[in-house]
Each structure stands twice: as C-alpha cells, then as structure tokens.
Coordinates of C-alpha atoms in Angstrom, one line a residue:
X1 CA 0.0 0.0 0.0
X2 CA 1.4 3.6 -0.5
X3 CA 1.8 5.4 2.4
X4 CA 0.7 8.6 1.0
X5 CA -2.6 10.2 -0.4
X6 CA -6.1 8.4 -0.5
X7 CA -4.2 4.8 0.0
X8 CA -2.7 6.0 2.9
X9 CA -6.0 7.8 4.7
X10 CA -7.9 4.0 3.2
X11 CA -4.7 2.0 5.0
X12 CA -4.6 3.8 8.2
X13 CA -8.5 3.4 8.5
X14 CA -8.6 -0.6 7.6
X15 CA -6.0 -1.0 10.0
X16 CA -7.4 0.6 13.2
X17 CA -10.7 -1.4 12.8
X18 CA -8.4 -4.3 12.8
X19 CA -6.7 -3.2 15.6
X20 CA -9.8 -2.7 17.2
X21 CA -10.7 -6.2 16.1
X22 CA -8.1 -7.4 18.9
X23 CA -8.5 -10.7 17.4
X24 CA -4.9 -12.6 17.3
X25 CA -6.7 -14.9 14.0
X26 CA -6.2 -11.4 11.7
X27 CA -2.9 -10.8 10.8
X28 CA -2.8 -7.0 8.7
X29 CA 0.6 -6.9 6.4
X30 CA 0.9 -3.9 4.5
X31 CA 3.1 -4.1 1.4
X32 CA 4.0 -0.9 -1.0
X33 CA 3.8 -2.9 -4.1
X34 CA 4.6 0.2 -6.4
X35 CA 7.6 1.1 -4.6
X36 CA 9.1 -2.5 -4.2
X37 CA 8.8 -3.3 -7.5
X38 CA 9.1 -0.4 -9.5
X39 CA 10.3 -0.9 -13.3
X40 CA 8.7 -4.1 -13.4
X41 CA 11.1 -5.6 -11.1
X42 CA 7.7 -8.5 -10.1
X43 CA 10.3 -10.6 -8.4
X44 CA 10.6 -8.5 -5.8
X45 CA 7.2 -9.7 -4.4
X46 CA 9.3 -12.3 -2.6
X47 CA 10.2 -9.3 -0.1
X48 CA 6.6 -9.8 0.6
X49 CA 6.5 -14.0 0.8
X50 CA 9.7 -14.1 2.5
X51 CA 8.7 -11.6 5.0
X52 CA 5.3 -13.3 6.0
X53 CA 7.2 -17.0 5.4
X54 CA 6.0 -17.6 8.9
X55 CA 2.2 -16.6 8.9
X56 CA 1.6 -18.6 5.5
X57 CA 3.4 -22.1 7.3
X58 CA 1.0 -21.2 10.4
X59 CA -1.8 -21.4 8.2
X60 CA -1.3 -24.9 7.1
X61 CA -3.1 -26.4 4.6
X62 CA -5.6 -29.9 4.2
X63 CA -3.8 -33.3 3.7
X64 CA -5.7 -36.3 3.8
X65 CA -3.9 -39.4 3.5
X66 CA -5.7 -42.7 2.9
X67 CA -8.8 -41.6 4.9
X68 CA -7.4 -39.8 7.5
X69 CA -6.8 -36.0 8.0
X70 CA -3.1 -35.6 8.6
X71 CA -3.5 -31.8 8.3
X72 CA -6.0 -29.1 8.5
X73 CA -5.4 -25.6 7.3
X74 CA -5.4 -23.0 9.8
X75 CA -7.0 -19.7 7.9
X76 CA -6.7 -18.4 4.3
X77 CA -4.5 -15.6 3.5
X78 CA -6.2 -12.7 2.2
X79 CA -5.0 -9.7 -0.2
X80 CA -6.5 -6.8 -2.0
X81 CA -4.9 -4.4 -4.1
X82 CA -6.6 -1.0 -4.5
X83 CA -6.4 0.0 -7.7
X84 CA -5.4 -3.6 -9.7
X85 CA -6.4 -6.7 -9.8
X86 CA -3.5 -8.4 -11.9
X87 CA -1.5 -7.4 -8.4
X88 CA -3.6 -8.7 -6.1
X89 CA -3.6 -11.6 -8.2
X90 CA 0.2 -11.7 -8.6
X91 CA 0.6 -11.8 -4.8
X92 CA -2.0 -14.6 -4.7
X93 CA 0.2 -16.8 -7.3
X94 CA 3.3 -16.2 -5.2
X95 CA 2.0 -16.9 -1.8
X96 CA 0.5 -20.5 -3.8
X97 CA 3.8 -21.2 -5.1
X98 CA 5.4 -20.9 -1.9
X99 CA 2.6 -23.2 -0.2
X100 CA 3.0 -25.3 -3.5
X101 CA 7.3 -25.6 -2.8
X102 CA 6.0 -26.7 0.7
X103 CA 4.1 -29.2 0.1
X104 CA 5.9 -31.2 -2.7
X105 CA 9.0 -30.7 -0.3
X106 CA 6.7 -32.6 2.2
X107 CA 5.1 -35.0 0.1
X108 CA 9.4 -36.0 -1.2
X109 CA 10.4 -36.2 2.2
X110 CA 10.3 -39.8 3.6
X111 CA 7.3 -40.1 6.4
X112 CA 9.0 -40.6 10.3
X113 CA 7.3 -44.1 10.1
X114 CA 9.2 -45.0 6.7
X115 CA 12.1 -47.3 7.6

C-alpha cells in the first residue's frame, strides 16, 4: 500500500478497525507494491513472501492421507490491491507457489514411520 494520499488515509482506517478487532486470527501486512517493485522488477514480491514466510506455514493447509486427515489448514490468507487486480492476483500466485514448494518438499520427504 502507498503510504501517501487516499491509499494511505484507506490503509490507516482498515487498520485501526483491525486493531480494534483485537482478534490474534487477523494478521494486517501492509506491502507498498509500487515502490518495491518499481520498473517491473515483479520478483521483488518475494520481499513480501519471504517476509510473511511464517504466517503462510502457520496457516497450514488440508492433507488427507488414505482416509485420515493428517493436516488441517489454519486460515486463508487474504489480499487486496486497490487499484489492480493483476496485483492482487500476482501476490495470490506467489503466496501459492510458496505453499505449493512446501508441500511437494513434504510429500518427497520420507514419512517418520518410513524405515
């Protein structure tokens, strides 16, 4: 989000109701997409994934193995930009390829009970 102008007045506002919230299950990252990737430089939404790395694992995902629920996903990240939605929906692909790189990591990793 820019930090200046009408985005600005629109971020400070959406984050004191979710201050007011007080609920530890919303989690309000604020990321100035123009200025991190200015010149086209889309890569630099990573700066973004990296940074909430820890919030996206938290929220797990579903697994179920042979019957059995093995994981259940924790909440669903949400994201909105203001004025575009091929943004928002690049910042949607890169949080699913991170969750994506996750779970094929998990899925190639031997389970504990495998000799």
């Amino acid at each position: 989000m820019d930090h200046r102008g009408q985005e600005k007045l629109i971020g400070d506002a959406f984050l004191r109701q979710v201050e007011l919230l007080n609920d530890p299950r919303i989690i309000y990252v604020s990321f100035d997409f123009h200025r991190q990737c200015q010149g086209r430089k889309f890569e630099n939404v990573n700066i973004l994934t990296e940074g909430i790395s820890n919030i996206i694992n938290d929220l797990s995902w579903f697994r179920l193995t042979e019957g059995v629920v093995m994981n259940w996903q924790e909440g669903v990240p949400r994201v909105n930009c203001m004025d575009c939605l091929d943004r928002t929906n690049l910042v949607q692909a890169a949080i699913a390829r991170n969750v994506l790189e996750r779970q094929v990591k998990r899925r190639l990793l031997p389970s504990p009970s495998t000799p």
